[in-house]
PDB file of C-alpha atoms in Angstrom:
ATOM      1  CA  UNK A   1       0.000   0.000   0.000  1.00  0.00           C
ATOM      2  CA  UNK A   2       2.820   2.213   0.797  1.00  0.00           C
ATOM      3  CA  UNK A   3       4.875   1.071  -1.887  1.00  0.00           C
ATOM      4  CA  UNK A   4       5.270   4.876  -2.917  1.00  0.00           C
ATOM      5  CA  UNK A   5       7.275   6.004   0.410  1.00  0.00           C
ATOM      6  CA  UNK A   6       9.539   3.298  -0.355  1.00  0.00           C
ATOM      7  CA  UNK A   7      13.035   3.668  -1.454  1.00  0.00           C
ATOM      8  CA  UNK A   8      14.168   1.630  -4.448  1.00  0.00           C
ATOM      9  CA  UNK A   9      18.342   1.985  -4.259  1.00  0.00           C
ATOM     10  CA  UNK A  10      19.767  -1.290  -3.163  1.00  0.00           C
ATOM     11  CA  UNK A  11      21.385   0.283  -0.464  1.00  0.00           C
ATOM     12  CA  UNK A  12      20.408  -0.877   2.937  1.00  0.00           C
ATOM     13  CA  UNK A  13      16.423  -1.498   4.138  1.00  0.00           C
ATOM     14  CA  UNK A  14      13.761   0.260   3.930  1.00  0.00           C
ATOM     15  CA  UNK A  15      10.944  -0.128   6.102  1.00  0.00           C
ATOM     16  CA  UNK A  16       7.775   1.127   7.428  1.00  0.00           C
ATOM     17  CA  UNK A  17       6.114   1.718  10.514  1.00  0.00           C
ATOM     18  CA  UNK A  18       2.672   3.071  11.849  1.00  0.00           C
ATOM     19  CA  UNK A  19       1.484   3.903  15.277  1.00  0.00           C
ATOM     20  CA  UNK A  20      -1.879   4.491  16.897  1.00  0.00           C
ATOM     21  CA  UNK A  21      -2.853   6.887  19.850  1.00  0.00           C
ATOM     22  CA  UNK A  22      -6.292   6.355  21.183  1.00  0.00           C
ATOM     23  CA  UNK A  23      -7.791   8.849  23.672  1.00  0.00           C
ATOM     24  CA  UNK A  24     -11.250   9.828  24.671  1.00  0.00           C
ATOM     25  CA  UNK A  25     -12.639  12.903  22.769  1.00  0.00           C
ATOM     26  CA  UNK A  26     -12.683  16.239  24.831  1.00  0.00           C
ATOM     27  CA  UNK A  27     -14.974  18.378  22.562  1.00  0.00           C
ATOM     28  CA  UNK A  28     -17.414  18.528  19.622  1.00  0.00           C
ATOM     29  CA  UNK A  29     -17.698  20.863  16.448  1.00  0.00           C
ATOM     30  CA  UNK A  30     -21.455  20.966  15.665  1.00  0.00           C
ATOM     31  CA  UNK A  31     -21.792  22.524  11.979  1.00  0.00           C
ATOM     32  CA  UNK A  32     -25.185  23.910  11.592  1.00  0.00           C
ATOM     33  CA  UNK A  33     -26.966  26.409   9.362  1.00  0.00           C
ATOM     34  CA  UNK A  34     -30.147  28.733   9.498  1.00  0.00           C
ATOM     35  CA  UNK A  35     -31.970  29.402   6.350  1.00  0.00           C
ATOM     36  CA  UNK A  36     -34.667  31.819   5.269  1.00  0.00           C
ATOM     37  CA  UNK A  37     -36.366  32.729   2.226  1.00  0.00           C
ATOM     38  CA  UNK A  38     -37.916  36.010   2.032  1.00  0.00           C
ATOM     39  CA  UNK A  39     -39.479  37.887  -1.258  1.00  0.00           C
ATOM     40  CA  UNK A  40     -36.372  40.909  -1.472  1.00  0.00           C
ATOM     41  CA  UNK A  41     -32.454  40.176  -0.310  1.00  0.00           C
ATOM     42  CA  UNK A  42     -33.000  42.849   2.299  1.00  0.00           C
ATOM     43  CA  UNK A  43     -35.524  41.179   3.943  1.00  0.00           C
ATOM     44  CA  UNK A  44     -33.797  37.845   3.619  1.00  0.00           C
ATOM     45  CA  UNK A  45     -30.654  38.905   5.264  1.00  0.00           C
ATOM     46  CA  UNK A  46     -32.605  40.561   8.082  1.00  0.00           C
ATOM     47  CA  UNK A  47     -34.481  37.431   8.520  1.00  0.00           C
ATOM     48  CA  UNK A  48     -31.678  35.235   8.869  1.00  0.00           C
ATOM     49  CA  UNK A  49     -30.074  37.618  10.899  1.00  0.00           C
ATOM     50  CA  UNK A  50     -32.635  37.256  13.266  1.00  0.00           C
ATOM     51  CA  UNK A  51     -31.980  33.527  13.804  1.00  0.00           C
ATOM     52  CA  UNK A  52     -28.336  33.860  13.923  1.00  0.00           C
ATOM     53  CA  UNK A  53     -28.748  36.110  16.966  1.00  0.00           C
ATOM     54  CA  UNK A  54     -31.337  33.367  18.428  1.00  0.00           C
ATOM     55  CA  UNK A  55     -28.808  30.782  18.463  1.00  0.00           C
ATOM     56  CA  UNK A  56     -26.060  33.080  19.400  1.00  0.00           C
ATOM     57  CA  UNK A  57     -28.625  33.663  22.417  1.00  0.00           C
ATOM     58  CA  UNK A  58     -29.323  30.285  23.414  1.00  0.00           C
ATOM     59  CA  UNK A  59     -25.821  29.155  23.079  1.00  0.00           C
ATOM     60  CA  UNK A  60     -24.481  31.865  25.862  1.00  0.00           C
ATOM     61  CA  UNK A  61     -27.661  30.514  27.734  1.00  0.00           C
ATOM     62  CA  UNK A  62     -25.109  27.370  28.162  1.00  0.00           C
ATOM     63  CA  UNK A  63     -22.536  28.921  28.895  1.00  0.00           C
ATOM     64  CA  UNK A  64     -20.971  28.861  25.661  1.00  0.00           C
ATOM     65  CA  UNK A  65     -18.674  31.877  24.596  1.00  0.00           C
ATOM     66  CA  UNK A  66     -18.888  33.823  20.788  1.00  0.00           C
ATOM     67  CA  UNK A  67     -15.692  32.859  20.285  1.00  0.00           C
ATOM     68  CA  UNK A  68     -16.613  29.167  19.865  1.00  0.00           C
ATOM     69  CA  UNK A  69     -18.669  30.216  17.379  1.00  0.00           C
ATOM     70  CA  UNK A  70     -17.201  30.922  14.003  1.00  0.00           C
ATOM     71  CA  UNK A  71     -19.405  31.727  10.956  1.00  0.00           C
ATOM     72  CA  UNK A  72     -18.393  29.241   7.677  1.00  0.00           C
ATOM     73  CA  UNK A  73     -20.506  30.945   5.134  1.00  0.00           C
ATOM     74  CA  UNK A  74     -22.764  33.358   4.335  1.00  0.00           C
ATOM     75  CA  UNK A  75     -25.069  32.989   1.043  1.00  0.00           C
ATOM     76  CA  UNK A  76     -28.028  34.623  -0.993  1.00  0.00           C
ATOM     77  CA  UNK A  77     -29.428  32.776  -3.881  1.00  0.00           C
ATOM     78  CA  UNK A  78     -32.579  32.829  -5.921  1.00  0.00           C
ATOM     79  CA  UNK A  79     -35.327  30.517  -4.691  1.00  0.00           C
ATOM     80  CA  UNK A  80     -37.625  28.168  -7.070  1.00  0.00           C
ATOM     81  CA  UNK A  81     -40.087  25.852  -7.064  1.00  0.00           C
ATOM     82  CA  UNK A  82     -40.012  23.752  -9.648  1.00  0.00           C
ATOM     83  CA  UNK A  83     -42.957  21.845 -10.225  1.00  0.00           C
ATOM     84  CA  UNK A  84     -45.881  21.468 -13.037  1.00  0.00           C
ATOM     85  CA  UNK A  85     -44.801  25.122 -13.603  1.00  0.00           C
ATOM     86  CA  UNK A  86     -41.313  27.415 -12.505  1.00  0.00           C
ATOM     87  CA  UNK A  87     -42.615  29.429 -10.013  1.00  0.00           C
ATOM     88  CA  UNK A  88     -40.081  31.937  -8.171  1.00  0.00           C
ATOM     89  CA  UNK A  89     -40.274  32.033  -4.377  1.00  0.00           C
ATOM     90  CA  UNK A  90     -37.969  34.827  -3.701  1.00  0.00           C
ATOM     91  CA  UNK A  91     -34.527  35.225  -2.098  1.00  0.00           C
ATOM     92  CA  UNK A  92     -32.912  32.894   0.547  1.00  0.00           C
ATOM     93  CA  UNK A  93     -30.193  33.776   2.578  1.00  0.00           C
ATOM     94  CA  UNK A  94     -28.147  31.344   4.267  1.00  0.00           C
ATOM     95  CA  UNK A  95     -25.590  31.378   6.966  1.00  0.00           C
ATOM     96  CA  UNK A  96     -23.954  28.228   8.471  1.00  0.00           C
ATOM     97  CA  UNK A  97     -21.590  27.852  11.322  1.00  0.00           C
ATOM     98  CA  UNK A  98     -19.444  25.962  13.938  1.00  0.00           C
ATOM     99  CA  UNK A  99     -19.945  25.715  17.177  1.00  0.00           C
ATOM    100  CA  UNK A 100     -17.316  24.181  19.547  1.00  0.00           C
ATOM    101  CA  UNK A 101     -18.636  22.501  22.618  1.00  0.00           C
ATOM    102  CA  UNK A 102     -15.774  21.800  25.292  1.00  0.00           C
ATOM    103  CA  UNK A 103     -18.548  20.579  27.302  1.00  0.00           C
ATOM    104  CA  UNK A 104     -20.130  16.793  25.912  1.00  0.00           C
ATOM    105  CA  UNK A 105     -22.256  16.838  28.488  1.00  0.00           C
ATOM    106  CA  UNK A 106     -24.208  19.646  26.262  1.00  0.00           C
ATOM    107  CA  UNK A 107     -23.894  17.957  23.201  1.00  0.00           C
ATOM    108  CA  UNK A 108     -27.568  16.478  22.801  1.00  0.00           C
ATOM    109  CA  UNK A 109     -29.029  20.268  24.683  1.00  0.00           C
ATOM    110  CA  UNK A 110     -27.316  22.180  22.444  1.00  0.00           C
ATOM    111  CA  UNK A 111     -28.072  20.454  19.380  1.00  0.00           C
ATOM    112  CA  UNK A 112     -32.014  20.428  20.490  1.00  0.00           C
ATOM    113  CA  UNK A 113     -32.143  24.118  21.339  1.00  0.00           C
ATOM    114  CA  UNK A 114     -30.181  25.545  18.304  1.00  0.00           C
ATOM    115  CA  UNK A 115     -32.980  23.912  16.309  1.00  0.00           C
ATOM    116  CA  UNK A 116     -35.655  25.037  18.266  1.00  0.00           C
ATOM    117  CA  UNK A 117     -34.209  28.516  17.686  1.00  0.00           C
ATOM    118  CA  UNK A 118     -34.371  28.419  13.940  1.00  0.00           C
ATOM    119  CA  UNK A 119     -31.588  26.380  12.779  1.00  0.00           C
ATOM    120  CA  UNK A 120     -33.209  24.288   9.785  1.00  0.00           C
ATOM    121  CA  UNK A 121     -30.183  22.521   8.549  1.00  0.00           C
ATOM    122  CA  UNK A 122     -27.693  20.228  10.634  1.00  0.00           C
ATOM    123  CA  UNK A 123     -24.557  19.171   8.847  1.00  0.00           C
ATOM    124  CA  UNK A 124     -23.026  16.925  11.433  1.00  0.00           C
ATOM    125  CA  UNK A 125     -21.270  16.626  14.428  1.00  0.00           C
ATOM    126  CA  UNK A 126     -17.510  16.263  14.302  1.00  0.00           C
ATOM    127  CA  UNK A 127     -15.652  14.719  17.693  1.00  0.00           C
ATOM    128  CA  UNK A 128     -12.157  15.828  18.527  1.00  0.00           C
ATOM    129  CA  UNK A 129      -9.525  15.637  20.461  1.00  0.00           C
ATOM    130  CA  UNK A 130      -7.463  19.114  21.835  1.00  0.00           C
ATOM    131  CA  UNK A 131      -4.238  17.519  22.698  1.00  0.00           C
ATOM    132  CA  UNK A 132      -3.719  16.421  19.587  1.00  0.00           C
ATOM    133  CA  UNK A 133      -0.455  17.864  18.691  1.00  0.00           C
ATOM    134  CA  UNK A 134       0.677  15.897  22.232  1.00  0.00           C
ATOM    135  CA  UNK A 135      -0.987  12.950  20.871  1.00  0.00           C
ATOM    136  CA  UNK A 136       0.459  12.985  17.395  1.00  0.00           C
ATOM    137  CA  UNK A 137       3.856  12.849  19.042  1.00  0.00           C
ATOM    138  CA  UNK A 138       3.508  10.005  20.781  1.00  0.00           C
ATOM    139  CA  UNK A 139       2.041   8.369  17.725  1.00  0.00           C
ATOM    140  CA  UNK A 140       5.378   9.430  15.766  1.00  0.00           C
ATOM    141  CA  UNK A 141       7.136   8.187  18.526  1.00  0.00           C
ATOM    142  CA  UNK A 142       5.906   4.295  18.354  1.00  0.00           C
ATOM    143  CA  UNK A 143       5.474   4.710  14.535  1.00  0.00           C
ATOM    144  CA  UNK A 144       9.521   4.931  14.329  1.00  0.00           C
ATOM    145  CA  UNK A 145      10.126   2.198  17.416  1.00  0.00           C
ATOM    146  CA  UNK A 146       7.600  -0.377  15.096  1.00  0.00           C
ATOM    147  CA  UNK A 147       9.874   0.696  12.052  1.00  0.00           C
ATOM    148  CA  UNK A 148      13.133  -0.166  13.811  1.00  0.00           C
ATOM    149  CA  UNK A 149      12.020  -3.334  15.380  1.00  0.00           C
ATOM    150  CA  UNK A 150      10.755  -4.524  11.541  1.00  0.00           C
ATOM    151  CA  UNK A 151      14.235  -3.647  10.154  1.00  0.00           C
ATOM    152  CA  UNK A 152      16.000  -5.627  13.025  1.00  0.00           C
ATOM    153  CA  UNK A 153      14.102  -8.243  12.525  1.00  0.00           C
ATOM    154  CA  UNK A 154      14.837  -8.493   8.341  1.00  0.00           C
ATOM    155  CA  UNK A 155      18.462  -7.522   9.604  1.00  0.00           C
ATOM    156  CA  UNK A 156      18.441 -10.470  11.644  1.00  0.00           C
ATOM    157  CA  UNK A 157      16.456 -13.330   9.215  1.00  0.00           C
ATOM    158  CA  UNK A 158      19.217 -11.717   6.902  1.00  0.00           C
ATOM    159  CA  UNK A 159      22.366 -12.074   8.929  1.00  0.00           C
ATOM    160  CA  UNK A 160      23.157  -8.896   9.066  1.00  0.00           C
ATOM    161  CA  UNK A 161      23.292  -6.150  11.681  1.00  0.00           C
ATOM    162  CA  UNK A 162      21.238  -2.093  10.695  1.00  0.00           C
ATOM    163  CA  UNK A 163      23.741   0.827  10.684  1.00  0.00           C
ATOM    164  CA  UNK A 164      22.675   3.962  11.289  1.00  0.00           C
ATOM    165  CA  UNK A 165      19.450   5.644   9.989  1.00  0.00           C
ATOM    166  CA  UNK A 166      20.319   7.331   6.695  1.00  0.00           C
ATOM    167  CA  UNK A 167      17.069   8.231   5.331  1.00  0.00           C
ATOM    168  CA  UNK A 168      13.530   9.252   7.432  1.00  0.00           C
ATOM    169  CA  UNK A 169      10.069   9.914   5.265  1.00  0.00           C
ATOM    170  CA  UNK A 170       7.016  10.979   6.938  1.00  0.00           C
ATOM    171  CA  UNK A 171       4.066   9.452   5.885  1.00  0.00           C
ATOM    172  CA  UNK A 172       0.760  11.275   5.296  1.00  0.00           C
ATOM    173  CA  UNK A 173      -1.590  10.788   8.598  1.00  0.00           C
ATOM    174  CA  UNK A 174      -4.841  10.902   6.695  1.00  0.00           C
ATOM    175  CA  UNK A 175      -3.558   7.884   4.465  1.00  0.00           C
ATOM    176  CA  UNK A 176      -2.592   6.005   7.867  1.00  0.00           C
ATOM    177  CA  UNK A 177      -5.592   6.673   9.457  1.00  0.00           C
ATOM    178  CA  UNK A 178      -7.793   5.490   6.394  1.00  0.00           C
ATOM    179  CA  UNK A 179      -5.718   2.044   6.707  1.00  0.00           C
ATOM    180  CA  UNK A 180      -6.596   1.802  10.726  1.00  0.00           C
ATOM    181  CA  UNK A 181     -10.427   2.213   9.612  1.00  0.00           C
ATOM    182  CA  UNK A 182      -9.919  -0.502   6.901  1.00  0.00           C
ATOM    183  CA  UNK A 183      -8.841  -2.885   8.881  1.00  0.00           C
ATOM    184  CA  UNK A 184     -10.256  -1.871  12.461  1.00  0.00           C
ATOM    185  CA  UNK A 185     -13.480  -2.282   9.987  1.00  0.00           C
ATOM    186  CA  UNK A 186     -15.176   0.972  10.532  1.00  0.00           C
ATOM    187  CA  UNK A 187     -14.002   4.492  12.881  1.00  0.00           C
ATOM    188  CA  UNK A 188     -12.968   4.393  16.241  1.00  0.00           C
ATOM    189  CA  UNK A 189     -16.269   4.162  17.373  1.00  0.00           C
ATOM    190  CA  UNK A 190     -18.314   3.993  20.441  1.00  0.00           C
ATOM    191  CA  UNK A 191     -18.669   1.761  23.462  1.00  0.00           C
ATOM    192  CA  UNK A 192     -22.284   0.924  22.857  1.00  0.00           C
ATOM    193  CA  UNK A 193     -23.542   2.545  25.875  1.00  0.00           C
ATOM    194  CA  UNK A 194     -26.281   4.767  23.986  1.00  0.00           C
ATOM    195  CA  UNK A 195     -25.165   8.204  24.026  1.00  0.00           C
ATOM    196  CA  UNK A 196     -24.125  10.018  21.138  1.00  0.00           C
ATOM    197  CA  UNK A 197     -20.407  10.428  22.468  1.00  0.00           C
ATOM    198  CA  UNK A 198     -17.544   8.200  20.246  1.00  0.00           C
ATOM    199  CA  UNK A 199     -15.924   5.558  22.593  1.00  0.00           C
ATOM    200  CA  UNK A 200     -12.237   7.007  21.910  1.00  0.00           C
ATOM    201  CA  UNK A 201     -10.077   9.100  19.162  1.00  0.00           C
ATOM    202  CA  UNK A 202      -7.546   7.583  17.236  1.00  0.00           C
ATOM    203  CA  UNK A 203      -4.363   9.997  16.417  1.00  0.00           C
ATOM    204  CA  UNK A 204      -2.193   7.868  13.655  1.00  0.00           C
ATOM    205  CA  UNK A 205       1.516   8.556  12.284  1.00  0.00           C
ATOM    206  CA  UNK A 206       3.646   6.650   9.813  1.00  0.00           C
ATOM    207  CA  UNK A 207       7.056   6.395   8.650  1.00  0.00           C
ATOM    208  CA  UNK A 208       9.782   5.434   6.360  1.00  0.00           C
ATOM    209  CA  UNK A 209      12.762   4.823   7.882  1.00  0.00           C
ATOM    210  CA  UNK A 210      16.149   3.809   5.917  1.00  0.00           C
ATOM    211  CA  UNK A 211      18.874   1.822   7.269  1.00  0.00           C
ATOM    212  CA  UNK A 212      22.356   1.112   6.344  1.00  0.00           C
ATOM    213  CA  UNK A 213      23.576  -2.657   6.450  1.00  0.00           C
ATOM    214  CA  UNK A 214      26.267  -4.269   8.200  1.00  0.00           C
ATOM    215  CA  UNK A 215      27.442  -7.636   7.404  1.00  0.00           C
ATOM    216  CA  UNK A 216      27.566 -10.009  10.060  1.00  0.00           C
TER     217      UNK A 216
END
């Protein structure tokens, strides 16, 4: 699969290694979007206006800070209906957003009040972790130890001993993380226990590591 990260010169070994961090998520990104159709842009954009200050409303009602809200797009478009016969239905102005709950515990709340407030379209709920970066490291970490114990085990079969590194390729997360849900057979999901919270995270690295040989 990774056969392009490989290196091809007969020089040493070449091998690969992957890692994988799981930890429990820590927040949510809820992407949602209020939409309103009105006969004249004006009154479209006030409109939706309107329901963007409802949710911003409800959402400091949690407890929840403007700054974890960040506005994605804003957009006016004609509106049609078209049925027997094209009939126009005036302007519609839409405005979507992220909010960023640090708080799980409001997850379901949230979600059920920002739609009560006028929020007509929900694009999904994304789970994260923040420590991340902290958590990427340690992935890269055990992604290079699982390299070097591959090579030293080739190096061994082989009857030879690994010099030092010579070469070091970092290999693209996403791609990593696409092979963990292959063969883990689906995300890191939940633990069955019937919220709407994932079960854990996973944070993947990979690498190409190339060693120098050493007869033995």
């Amino acid at each position: 699969m990774y056969g392009s990260q490989s290196i091809d010169a007969p020089w040493g070994a070449s091998v690969f290694g992957a890692a994988s961090v799981d930890a429990a998520p820590d927040l949510a990104r809820i992407r949602v979007a209020i939409a309103e159709t009105r006969p004249k842009p004006g009154e479209a954009f006030e409109a939706t206006r309107g329901g963007v200050n409802r949710i911003r409303d409800v959402l400091r009602g949690h407890g929840i800070p403007d700054t974890a809200v960040s506005t994605s797009r804003l957009d006016l478009k004609s509106s049609w209906d078209y049925g027997s016969k094209r009939k126009f239905l005036g302007y519609e102005c839409t405005a979507s957003f992220v909010i960023e709950l640090r708080d799980l515990d409001l997850l379901e709340p949230v979600l059920v009040d920002v739609v009560e407030a006028g929020a007509n379209e929900v694009d999904g709920v994304e789970f994260d972790v923040s420590a991340k970066k902290e958590l990427r490291a340690q992935a890269r970490t055990a992604a290079v130890a699982a390299a070097r114990e591959k090579a030293e085990l080739y190096a061994e079969a082989a009857q030879v001993r690994l010099g030092p590194v010579v070469h070091i390729k970092d290999v693209d997360s996403e791609q990593v993380q696409n092979s963990y849900r292959s063969h883990r057979g689906g995300g890191a999901g939940g633990d069955g226990d019937g919220d709407l919270t994932p079960g854990r995270i996973s944070v993947t690295a990979g690498v190409v590591i190339g060693f120098s040989l050493i007869g033995g």
